[in-house]
CSV table of C-alpha atoms in Angstrom, one decimal:
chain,number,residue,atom,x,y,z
A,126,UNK,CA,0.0,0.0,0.0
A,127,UNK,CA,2.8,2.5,0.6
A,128,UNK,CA,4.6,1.8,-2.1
A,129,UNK,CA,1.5,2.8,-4.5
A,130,UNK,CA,0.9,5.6,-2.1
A,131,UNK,CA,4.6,6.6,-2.5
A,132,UNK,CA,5.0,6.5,-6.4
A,133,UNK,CA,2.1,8.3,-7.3
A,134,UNK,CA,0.6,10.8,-5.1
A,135,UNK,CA,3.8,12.2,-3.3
A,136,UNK,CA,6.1,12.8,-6.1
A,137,UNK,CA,3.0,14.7,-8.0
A,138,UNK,CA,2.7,16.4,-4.3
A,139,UNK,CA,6.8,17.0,-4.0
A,140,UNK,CA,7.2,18.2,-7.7
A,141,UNK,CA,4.0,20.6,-7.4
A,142,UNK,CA,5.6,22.0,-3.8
A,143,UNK,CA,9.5,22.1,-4.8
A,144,UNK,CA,8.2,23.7,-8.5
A,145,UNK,CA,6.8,26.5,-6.9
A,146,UNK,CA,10.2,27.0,-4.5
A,147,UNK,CA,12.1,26.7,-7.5
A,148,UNK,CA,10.9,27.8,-10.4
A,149,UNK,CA,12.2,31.5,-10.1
A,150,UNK,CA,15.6,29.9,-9.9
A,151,UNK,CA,15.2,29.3,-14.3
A,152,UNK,CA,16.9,32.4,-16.4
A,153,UNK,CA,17.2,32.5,-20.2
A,154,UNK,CA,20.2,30.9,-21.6
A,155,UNK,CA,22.0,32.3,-25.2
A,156,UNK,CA,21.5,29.4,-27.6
A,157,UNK,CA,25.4,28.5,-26.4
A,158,UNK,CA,24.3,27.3,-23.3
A,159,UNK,CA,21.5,25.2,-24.0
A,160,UNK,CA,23.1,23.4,-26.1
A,161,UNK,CA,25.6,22.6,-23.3
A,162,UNK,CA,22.8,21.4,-21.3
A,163,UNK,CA,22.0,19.1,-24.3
A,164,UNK,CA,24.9,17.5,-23.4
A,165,UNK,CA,23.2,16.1,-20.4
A,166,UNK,CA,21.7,13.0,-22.3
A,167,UNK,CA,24.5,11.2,-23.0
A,168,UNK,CA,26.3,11.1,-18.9
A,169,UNK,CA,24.2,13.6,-16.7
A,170,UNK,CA,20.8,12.3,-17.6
A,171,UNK,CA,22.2,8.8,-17.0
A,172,UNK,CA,23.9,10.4,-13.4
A,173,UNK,CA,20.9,11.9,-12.6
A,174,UNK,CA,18.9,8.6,-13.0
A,175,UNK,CA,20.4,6.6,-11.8
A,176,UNK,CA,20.7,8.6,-8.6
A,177,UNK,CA,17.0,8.7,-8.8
A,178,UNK,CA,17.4,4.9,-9.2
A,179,UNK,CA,19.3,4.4,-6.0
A,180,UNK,CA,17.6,6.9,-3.6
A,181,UNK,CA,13.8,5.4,-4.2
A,182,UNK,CA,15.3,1.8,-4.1
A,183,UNK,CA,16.9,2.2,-0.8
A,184,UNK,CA,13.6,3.1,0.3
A,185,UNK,CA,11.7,0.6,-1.2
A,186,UNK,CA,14.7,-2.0,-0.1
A,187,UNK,CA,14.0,-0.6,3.4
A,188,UNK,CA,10.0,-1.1,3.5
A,189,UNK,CA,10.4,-4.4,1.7
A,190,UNK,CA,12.9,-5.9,4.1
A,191,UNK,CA,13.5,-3.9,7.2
A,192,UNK,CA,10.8,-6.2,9.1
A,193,UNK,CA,12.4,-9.3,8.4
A,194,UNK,CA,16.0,-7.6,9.3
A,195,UNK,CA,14.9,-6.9,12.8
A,196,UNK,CA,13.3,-10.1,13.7
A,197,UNK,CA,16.1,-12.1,12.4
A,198,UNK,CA,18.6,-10.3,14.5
A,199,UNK,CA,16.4,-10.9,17.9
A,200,UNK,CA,14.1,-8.3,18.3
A,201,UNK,CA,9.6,-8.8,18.8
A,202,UNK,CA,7.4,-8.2,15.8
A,203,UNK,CA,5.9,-5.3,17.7
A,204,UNK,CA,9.6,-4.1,17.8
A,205,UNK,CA,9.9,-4.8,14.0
A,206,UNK,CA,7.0,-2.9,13.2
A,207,UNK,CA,7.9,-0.1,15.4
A,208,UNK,CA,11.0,0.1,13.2
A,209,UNK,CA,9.4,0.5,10.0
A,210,UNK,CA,6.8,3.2,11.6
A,211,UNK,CA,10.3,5.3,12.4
A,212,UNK,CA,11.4,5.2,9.6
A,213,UNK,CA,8.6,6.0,7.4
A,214,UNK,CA,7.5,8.8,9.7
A,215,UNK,CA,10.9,10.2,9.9
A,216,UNK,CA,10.9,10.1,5.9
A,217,UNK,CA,7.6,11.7,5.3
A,218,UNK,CA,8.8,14.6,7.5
A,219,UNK,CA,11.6,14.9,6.5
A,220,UNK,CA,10.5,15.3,2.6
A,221,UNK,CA,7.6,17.9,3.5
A,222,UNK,CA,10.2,19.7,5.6
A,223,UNK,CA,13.0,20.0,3.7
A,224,UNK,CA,12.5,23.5,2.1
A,225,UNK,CA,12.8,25.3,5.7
A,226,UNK,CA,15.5,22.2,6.5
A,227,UNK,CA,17.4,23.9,3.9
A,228,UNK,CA,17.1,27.2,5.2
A,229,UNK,CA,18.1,26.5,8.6
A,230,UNK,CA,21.0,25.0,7.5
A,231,UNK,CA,22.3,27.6,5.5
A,232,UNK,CA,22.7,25.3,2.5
A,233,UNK,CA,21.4,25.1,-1.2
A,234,UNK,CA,20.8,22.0,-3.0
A,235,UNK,CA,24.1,21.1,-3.6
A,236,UNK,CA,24.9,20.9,0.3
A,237,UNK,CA,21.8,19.4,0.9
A,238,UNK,CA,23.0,16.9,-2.3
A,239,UNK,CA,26.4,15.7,-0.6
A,240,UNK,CA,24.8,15.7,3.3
A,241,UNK,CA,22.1,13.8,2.8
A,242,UNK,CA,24.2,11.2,0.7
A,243,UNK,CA,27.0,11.1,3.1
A,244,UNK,CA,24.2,10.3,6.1
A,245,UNK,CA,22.9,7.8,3.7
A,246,UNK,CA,26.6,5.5,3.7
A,247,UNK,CA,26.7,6.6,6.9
A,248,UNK,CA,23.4,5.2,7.7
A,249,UNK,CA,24.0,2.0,6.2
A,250,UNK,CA,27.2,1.5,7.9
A,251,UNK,CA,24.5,1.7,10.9
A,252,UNK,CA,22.8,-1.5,10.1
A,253,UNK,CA,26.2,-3.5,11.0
A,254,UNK,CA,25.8,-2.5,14.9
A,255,UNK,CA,21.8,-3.5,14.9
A,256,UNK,CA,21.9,-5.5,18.0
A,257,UNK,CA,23.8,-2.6,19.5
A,258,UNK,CA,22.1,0.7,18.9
A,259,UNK,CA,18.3,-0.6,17.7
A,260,UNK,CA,16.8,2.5,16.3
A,261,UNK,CA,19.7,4.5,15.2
A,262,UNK,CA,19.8,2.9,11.8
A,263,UNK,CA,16.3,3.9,11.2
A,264,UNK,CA,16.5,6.8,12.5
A,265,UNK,CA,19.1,7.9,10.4
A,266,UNK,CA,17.8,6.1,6.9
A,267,UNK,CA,14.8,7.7,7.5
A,268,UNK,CA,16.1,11.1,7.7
A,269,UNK,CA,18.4,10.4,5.0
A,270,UNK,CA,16.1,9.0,2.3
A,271,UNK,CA,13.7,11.7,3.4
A,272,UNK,CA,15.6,14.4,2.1
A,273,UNK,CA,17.4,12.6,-1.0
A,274,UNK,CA,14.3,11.9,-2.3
A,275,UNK,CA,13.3,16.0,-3.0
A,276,UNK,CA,17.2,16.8,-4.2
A,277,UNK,CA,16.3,13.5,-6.6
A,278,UNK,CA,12.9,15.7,-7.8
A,279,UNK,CA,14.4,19.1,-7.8
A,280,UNK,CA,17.7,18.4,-9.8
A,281,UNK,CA,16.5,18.3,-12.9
A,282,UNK,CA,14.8,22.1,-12.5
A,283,UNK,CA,19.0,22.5,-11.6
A,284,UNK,CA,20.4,21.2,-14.4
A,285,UNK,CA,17.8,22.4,-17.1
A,286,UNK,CA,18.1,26.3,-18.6
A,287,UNK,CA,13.9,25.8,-19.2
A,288,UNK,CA,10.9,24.1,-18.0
A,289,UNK,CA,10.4,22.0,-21.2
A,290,UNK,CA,13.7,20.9,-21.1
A,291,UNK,CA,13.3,20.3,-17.0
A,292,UNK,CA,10.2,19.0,-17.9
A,293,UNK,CA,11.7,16.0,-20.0
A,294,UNK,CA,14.7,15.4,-18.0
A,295,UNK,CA,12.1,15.0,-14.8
A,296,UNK,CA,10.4,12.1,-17.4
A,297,UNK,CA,13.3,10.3,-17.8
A,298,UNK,CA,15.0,10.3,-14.6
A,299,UNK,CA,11.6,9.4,-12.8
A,300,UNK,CA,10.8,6.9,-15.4
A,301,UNK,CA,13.9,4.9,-15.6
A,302,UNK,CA,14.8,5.5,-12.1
A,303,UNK,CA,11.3,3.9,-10.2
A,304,UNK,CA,12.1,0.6,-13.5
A,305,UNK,CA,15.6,0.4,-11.5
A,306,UNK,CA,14.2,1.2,-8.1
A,307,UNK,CA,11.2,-1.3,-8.6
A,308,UNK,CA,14.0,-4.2,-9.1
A,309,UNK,CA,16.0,-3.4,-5.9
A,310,UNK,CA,13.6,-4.8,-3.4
A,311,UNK,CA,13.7,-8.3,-5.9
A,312,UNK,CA,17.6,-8.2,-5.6
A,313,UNK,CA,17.1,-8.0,-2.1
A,314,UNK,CA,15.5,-11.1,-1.6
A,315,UNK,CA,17.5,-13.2,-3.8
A,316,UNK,CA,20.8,-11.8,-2.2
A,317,UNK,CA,18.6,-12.5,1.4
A,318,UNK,CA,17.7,-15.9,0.5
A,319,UNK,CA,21.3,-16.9,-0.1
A,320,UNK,CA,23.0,-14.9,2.8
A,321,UNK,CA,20.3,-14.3,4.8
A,322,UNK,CA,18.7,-11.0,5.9
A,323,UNK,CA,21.5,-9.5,8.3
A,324,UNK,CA,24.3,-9.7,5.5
A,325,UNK,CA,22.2,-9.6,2.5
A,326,UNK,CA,20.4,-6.1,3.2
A,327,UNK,CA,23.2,-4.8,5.0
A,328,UNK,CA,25.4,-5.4,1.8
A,329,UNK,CA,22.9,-4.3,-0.9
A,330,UNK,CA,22.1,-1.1,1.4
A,331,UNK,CA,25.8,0.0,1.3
A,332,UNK,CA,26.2,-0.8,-2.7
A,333,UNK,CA,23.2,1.3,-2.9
A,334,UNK,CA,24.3,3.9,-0.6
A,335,UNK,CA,28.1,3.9,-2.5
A,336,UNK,CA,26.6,4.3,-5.4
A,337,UNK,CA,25.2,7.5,-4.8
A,338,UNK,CA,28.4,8.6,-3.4
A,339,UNK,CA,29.5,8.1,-6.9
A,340,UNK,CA,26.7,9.7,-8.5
A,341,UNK,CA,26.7,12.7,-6.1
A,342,UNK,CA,30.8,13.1,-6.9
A,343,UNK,CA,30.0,13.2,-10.6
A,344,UNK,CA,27.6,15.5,-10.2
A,345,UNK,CA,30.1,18.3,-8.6
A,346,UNK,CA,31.2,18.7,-12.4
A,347,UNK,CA,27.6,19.1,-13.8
A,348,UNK,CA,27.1,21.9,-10.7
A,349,UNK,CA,29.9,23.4,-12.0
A,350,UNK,CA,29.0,23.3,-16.0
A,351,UNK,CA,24.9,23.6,-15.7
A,352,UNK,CA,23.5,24.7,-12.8
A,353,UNK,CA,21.5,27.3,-12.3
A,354,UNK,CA,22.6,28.4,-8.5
């Protein structure tokens, strides 16, 4: 149920919100420019989708398996369920939060781009130390994913020099990036049937997690080159 609830109300609900935020960001570009931000299809349309990729399927890794994680390393159902609750609270805040977030912390999205994806691999690092500290890997996904998943809605507006063309790149990304998201939670339960739940989503978390360090690196070159801030 969240997962339907998730793909199609709240990203119409996000875009609609973070549009209005960002829209005066967008200034006319001489023809020179947009063709650089043509440029885009070939590496930054894949970076930025497959960031989009990543972000929604460590969520939808997390809903899927996060139960099963914490009753397999000891704790009750009722504490497994409590587990999800955080973490899906914490998100949902997070995201409807995460313009005045932005302004207390002094940051623009390109801060808010490299915090919230190093508290991701730091968050997933977390999941080692379960029986140890119970909520904080929750705690701190939840946060995390929470606020990746509006940087993963408003980058295109960043990276685009008009609103058709942040209009299309917003397509792509989103469509591609929930295909590659959608298959995470599958890989999860192949790699969990074979290792088991504590190694297997601990390990598929962290890929996950590195590989939006990668993405968010790459993307300190298209900052650089496209963006409008």
């Amino acid at each position: 149920t969240y997962t339907k609830f998730r793909t199609v109300p709240i990203p119409i609900l996000m875009t609609a919100i973070f549009w209005g935020v960002w829209k005066s960001t967008f200034i006319k570009r001489p023809n020179s420019m947009i063709f650089l931000k043509y440029k885009l299809k070939r590496i930054g349309v894949l970076n930025l989708t497959l960031f989009f990729g990543l972000q929604a399927g460590i969520n939808y890794t997390m809903v899927a398996w996060i139960p099963k994680f914490y009753l397999d390393a000891g704790y009750s159902q009722y504490e497994a369920s409590y587990a999800i609750g955080i973490f899906l609270i914490l998100q949902t805040f997070t995201s409807l939060f995460f313009p005045l977030s932005l302004r207390v912390l002094k940051i623009k999205i390109r801060g808010a781009l490299f915090f919230f994806t190093g508290l991701t691999i730091i968050s997933a690092l977390f999941l080692l130390f379960i029986s140890q500290i119970q909520w904080w890997a929750v705690i701190s996904l939840g946060i995390a994913t929470g606020g990746l998943f509006p940087i993963a809605l408003i980058l295109p507006i960043e990276f685009a020099s008009s609103t058709q063309l942040a209009t299309r790149l917003s397509g792509i990304t989103q469509s591609f990036g929930y295909l590659l998201a959608g298959i995470m939670p599958w890989v999860g339960g192949i790699i969990i049937d074979k290792f088991g739940s504590m190694v297997g989503l601990t390990s598929l978390t962290m890929l996950m997690a590195l590989g939006l360090g990668i993405t968010s690196y790459h993307m300190k070159y298209m900052f650089s080159q496209y963006s409008n801030v």
